[in-house]
Short mmCIF file of C-alpha atoms in Angstrom, two decimals:
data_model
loop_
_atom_site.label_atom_id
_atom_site.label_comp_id
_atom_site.label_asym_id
_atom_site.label_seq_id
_atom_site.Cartn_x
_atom_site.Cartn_y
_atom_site.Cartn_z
CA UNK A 181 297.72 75.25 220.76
CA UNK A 182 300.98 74.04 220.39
CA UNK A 183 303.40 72.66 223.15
CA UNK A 184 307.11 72.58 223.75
CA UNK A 185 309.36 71.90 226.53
CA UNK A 186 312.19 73.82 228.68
CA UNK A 187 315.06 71.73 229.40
CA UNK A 188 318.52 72.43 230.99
CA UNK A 189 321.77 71.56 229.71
CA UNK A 190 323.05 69.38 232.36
CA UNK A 191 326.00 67.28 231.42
CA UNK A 192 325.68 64.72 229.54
CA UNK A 193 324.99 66.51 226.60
CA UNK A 194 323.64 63.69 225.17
CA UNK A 195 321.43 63.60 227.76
CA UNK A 196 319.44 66.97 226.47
CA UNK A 197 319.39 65.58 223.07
CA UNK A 198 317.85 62.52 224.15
CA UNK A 199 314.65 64.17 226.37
CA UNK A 200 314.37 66.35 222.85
CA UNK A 201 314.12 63.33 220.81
CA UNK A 202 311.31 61.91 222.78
CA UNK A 203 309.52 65.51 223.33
CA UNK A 204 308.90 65.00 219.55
CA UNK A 205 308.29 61.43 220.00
CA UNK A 206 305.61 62.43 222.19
CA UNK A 207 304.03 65.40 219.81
CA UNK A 208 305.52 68.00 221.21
CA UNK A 209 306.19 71.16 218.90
CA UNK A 210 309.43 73.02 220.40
CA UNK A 211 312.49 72.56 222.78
CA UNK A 212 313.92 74.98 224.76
CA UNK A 213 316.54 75.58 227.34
CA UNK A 214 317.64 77.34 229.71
CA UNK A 215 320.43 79.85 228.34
CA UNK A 216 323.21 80.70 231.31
CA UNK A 217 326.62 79.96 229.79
CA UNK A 218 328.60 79.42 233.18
CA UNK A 219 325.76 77.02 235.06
CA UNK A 220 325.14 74.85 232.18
CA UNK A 221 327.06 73.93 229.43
CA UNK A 222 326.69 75.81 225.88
CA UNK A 223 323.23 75.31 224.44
CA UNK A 224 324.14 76.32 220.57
CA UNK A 225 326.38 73.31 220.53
CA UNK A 226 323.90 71.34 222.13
CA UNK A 227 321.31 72.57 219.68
CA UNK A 228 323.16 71.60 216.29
CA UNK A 229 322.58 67.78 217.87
CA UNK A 230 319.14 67.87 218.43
CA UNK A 231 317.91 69.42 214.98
CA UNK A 232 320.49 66.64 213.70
CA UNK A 233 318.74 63.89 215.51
CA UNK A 234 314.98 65.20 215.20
CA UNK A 235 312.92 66.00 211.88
CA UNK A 236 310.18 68.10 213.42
CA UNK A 237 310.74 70.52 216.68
CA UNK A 238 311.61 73.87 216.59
CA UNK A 239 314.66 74.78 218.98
CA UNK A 240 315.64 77.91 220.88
CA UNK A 241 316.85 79.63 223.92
CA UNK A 242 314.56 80.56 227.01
CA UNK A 243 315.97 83.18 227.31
CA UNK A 244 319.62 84.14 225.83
CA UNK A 245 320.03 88.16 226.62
CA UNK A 246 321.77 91.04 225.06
CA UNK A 247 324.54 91.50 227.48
CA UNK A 248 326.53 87.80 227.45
CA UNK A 249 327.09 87.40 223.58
CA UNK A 250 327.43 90.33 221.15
CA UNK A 251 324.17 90.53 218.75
CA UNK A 252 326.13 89.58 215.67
CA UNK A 253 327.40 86.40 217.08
CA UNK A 254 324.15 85.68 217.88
CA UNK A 255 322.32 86.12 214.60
CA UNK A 256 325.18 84.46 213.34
CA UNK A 257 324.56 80.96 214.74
CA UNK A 258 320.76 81.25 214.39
CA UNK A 259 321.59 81.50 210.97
CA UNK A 260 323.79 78.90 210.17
CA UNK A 261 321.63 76.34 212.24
CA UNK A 262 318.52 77.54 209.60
CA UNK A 263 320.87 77.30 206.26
CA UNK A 264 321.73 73.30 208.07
CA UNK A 265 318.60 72.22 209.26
CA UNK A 266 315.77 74.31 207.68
CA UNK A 267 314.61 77.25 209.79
CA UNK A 268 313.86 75.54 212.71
CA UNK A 269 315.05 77.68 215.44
CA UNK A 270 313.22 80.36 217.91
CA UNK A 271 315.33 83.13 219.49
CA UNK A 272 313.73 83.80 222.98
CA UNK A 273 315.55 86.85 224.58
CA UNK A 274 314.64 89.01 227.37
CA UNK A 275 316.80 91.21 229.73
CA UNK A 276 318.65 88.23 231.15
CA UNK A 277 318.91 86.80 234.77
CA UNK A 278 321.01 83.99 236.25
CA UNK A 279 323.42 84.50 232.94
CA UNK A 280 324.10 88.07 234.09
CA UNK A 281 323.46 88.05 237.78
CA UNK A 282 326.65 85.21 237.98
CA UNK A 283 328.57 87.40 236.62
CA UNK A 284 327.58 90.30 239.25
CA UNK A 285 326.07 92.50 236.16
CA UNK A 286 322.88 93.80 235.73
CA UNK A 287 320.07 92.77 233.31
CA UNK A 288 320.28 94.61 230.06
CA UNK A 289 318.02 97.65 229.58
CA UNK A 290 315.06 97.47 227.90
CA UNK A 291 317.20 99.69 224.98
CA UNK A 292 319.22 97.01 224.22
CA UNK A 293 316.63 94.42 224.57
CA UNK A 294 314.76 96.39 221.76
CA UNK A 295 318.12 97.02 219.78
CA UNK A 296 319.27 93.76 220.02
CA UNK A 297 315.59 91.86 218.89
CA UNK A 298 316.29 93.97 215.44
CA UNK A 299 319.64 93.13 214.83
CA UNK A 300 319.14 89.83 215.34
CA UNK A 301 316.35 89.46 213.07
CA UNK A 302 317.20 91.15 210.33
CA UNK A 303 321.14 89.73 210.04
CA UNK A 304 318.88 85.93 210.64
CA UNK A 305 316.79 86.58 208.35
CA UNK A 306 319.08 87.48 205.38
CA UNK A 307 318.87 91.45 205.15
CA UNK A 308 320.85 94.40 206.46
CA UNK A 309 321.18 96.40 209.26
CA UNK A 310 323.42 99.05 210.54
CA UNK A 311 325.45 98.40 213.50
CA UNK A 312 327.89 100.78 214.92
CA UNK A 313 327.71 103.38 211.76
CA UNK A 314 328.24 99.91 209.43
CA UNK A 315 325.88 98.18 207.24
CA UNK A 316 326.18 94.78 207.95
CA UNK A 317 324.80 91.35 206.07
CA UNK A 318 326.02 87.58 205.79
CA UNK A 319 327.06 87.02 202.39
CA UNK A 320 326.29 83.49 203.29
CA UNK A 321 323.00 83.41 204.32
CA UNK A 322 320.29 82.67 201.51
CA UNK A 323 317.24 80.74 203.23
CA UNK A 324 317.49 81.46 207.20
CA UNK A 325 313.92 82.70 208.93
CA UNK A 326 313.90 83.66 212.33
CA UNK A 327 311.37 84.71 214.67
CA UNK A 328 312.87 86.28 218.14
CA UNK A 329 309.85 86.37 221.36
CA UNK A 330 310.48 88.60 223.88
CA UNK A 331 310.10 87.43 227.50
CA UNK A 332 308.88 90.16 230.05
CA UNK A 333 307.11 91.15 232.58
CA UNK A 334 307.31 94.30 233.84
CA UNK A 335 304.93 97.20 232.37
CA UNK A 336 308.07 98.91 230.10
CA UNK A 337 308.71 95.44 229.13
CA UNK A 338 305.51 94.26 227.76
CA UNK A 339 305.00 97.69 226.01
CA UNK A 340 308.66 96.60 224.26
CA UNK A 341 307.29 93.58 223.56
CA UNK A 342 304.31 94.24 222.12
CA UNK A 343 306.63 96.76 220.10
CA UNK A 344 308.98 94.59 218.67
CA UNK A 345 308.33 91.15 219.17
CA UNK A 346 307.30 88.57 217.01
CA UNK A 347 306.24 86.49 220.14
CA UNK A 348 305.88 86.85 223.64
CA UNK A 349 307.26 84.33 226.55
CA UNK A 350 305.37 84.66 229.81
CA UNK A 351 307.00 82.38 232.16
CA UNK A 352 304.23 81.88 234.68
CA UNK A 353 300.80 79.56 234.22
CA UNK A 354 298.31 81.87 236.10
CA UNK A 355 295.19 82.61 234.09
CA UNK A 356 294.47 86.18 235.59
CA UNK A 357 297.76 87.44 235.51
CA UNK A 358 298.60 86.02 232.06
CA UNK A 359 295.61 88.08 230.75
CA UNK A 360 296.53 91.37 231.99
CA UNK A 361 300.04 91.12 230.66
CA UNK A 362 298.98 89.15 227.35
CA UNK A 363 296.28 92.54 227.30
CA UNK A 364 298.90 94.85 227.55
CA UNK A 365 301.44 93.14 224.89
CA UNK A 366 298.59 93.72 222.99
CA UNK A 367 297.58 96.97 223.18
CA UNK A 368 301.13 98.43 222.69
CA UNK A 369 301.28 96.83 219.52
CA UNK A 370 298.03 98.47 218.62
CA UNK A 371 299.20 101.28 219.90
CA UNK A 372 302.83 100.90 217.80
CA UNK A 373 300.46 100.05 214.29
CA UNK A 374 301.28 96.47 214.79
CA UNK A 375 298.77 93.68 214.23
CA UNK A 376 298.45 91.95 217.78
CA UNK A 377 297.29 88.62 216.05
CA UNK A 378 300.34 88.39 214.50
CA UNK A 379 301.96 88.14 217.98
CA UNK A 380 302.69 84.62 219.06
CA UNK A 381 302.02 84.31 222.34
CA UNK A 382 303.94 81.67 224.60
CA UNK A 383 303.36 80.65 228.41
CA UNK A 384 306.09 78.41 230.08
CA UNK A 385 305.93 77.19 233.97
CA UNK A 386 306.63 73.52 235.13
CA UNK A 387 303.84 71.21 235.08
CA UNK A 388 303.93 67.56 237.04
CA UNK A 389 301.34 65.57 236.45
CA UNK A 390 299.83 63.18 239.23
CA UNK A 391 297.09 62.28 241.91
CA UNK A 392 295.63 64.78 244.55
CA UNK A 393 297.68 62.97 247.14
CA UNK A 394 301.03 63.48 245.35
CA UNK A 395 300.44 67.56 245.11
CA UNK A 396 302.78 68.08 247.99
CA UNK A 397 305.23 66.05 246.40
CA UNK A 398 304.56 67.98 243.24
CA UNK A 399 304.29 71.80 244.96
CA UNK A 400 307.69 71.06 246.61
CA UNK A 401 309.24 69.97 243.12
CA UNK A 402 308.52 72.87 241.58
CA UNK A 403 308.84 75.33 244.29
CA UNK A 404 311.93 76.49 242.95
CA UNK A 405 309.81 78.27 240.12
CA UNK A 406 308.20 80.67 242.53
CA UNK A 407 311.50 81.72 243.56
CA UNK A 408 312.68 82.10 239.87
CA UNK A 409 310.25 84.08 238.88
CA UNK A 410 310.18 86.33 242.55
CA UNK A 411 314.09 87.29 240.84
CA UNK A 412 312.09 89.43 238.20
CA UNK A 413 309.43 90.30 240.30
CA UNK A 414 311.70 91.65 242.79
CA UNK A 415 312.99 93.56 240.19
CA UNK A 416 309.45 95.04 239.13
CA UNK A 417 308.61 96.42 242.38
CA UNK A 418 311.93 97.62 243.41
CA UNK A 419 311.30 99.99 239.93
CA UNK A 420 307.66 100.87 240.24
CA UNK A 421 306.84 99.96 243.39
CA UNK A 422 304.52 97.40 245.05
CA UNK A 423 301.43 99.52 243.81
CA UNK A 424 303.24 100.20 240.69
CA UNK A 425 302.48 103.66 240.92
CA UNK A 426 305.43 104.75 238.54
CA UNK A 427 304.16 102.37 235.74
CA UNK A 428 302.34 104.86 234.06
CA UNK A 429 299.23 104.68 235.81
CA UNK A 430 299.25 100.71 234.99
CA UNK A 431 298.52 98.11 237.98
CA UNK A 432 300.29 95.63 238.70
CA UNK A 433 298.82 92.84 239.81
CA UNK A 434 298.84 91.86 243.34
CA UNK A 435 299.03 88.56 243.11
CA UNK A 436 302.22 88.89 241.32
CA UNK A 437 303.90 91.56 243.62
CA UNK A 438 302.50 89.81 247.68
CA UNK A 439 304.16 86.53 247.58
CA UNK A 440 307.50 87.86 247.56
CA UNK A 441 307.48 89.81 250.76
CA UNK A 442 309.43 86.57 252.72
CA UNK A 443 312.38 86.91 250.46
CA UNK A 444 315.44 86.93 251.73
CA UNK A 445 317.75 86.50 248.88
CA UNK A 446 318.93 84.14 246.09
CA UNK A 447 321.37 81.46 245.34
CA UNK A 448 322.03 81.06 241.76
CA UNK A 449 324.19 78.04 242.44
CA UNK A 450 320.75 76.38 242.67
CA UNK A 451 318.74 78.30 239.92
CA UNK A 452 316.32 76.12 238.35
CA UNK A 453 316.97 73.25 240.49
CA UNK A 454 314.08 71.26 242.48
CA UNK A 455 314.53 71.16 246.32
CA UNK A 456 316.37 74.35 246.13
CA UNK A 457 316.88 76.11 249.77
CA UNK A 458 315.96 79.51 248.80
CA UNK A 459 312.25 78.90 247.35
CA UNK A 460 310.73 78.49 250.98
CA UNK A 461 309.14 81.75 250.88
CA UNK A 462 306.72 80.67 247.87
CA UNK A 463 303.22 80.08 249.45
CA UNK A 464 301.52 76.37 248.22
CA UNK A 465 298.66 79.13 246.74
CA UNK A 466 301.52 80.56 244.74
CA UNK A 467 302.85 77.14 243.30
CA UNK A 468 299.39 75.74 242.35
CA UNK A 469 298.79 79.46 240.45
CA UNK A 470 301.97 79.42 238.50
CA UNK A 471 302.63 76.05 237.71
CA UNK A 472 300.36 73.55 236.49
CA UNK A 473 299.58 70.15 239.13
CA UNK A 474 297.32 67.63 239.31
CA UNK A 475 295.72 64.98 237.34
CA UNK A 476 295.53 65.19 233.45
CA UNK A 477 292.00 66.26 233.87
CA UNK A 478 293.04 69.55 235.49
CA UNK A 479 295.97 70.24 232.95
CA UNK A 480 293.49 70.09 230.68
CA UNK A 481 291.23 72.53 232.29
CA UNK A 482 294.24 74.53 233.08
CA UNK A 483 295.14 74.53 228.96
CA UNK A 484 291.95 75.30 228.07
CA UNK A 485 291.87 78.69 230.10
CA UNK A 486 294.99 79.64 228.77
CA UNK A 487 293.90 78.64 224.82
CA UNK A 488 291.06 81.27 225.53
CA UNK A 489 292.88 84.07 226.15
CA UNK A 490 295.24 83.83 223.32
CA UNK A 491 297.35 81.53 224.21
CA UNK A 492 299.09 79.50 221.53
CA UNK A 493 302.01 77.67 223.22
CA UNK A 494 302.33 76.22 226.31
CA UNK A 495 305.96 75.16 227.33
CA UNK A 496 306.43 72.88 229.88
CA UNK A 497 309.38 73.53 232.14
CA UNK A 498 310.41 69.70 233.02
CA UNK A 499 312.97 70.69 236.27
CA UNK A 500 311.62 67.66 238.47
CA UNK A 501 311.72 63.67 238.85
CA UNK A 502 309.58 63.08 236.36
CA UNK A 503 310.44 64.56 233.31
CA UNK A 504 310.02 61.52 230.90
CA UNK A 505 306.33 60.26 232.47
CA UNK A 506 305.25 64.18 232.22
CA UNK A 507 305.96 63.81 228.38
CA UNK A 508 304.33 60.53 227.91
CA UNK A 509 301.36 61.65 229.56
CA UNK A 510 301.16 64.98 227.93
CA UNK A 511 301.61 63.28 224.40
CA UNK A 512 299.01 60.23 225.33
CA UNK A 513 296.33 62.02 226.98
CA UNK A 514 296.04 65.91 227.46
CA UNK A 515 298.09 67.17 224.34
CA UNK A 516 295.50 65.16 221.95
CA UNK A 517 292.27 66.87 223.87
CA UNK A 518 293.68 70.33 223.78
CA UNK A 519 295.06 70.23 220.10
CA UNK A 520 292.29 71.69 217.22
CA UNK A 521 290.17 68.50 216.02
CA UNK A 522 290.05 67.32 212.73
CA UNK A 523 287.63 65.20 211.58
CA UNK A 524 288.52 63.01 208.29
CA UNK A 525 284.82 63.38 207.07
CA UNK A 526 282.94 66.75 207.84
#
C-alpha cells in the first residue's frame, strides 16, 4: 500500500511546501491538496516548489474539476511540471464542490467529467486529441506521463469511473462502504472491456492518531469531514433518492445516505476547516466510520481492512492540530507494518 497526504494551501505558501518535504521525510508516497482557487491560494504554483524541493513524492490535485479551468490549460501545466521534474504529478478530478459551489455554479456533469479525463490525458501524455472540431498536441511535450483518478461517489459516477479512470479517489475510510463502491468501479470497467487491476484505487479521510481518552478531542477535529462529504451525499440522494431507487436498481448504502438527515445547510467559508459550525449534525458513529482515530494499533487494523479489498493508497487528510506528529507517527510506526515486507535473505 502506498500513502500520501491531503494538504491545503493556506498562506504561507511556504508553509505547504514545508509539511510536503517532511511527508517524504517521513515515507510518504504522494501530496495532495485541496483544489478551490478562491479559498486557498493557487496550488499549480505551489506545486512547481514542492517537486523543486523533494526528490521522491508524486503531487496532484484532490480534486481540480472540469468547470473552473478549461481542459487545455490544465493538461498544459501537468505537462510542463512532468518535462521539469520527471512525471511526478497525479491529476485527481471529479465533478467539483467548494471550487464551484463559491462561485454559485453547479458541479460539472458527469459528460464533462468523462470528456475532460480524456483530454487531459492524452494532451499530458504527448498525443492528440480533438477538441472543438481541432486536433490539438503540444509541440513541446516529449517525456510527460500522466495518470488522472476520478473521485466519485454516486452510482453514474463510479460507473464513469470505472470507465475512464486510471484511478479512483474515494474520500471516506469506511470498510463496508468502500467495498461496494470499489465493487462497482470495478465491474463497470469489466463491463467497459477494461482490466479492473489496472485501476488504482485511492481512499483519503483524515486520520489523528492518539489515546482512547483523546477520541473526543480527535472526533471533534475531524468532524468537519462528515459534513464535507454529506455536500456530495446530499447531492446523491437528492438525484436517486434515499433508497436510490433511480440508480438503476443499485443500493445505496444506508450508512452513507442516514447521517445526513440533521442537515441544515453549508458554509463554505469554513470548508475543510476543524471546529467548523456546520458539521454538528455528523453522529460520533459517523466520524469513527469515515475517518481513521485511535492508537497506531487501530490505524493499523483500520489499513489492513482497506489493503484487502483493493486498496492501494491511503491518503491522509491532515486538517487538524496535529498534522506534523500524525506524519511522524505514520512514518515511525504504522506505515512500516502495513508496507509489503522484504526480507534481505529469503
Amino acid at each position: 500500500m502506498d500513502f500520501g497526504v491531503v494538504l491545503q494551501t493556506n498562506p504561507p505558501a511556504w508553509r505547504t511546501v514545508g509539511l510536503a518535504k517532511q511527508a517524504e521525510e517521513h515515507g510518504f508516497d504522494y501530496v495532495w491538496t485541496f483544489d478551490s482557487h478562491l479559498l486557498w491560494q493557487e496550488p499549480y504554483v505551489i506545486y512547481s516548489a514542492i517537486l523543486a524541493e523533494t526528490r521522491r513524492v508524486i503531487v496532484g490535485p484532490m480534486v481540480t474539476n472540469p468547470s473552473t479551468r478549461d481542459w487545455t490549460v490544465t493538461a498544459s501545466v501537468f505537462a510542463t511540471l512532468n518535462e521539469m521534474y520527471g512525471n511526478r504529478t497525479v491529476c485527481g478530478i471529479g465533478r467539483g464542490d467548494s471550487a464551484v459551489r463559491v462561485l454559485n455554479d453547479k458541479p460539472a456533469t458527469l459528460k464533462d467529467v468523462r470528456d475532460a479525463t480524456h483530454v487531459i490525458r492524452e494532451l499530458a501524455n504527448c498525443r492528440s486529441v480533438e477538441v472543438n472540431g481541432a486536433t490539438l498536441q503540444f509541440p513541446w511535450a516529449r517525456t510527460s506521463e500522466l495518470e488522472v483518478w476520478v473521485a466519485a461517489y454516486g452510482p453514474l459516477a463510479l460507473k464513469t469511473t470505472g470507465e475512464v479512470g486510471d484511478g479512483y479517489i474515494l474520500q471516506l475510510a469506511d470498510v463496508d462502504i468502500a467495498r461496494w463502491m470499489i465493487g462497482a468501479v470495478r465491474q463497470a470497467a469489466e463491463e467497459a472491456g477494461r482490466d479492473p487491476d489496472a485501476i488504482t484505487f485511492c481512499v483519503a479521510a483524515p486520520a489523528y492518531v492518539g489515546s482512547e481518552d483523546q477520541l473526543e478531542h480527535m472526533r471533534d477535529q475531524c468532524r468537519w469531514f462528515g459534513g464535507m462529504v454529506g455536500n456530495h451525499v446530499a447531492d446523491i440522494v437528492a438525484r436517486y433518492g434515499k433508497d436510490g431507487e433511480d440508480a438503476g436498481g443499485t443500493a445505496i448504502p444506508q450508512a452513507l445516505t442516514d447521517y445526513i438527515a440533521g442537515r441544515e445547510g453549508y458554509d463554505y467559508n469554513q470548508h475543510g476547516q476543524a471546529g467548523n459550525t456546520h458539521a454538528a449534525f455528523v453522529p460520533d458513529e459517523i466520524v469513527d466510520r469515515f475517518c481513521i482515530l485511535g492508537t497506531p494499533e487501530q490505524h493499523v487494523a483500520r489499513l489492513e481492512e482497506l489493503r484487502a479489498i483493493g486498496v492501494d493508497q491511503f491518503a491522509v487528510y491532515l486538517q487538524h492540530d496535529n498534522k506534523e506528529e500524525t506524519m511522524r507517527v505514520y512514518g515511525e510506526s504504522i506505515i512500516p507494518q502495513v508496507r509489503d515486507h522484504v526480507t534481505a535473505k529469503a
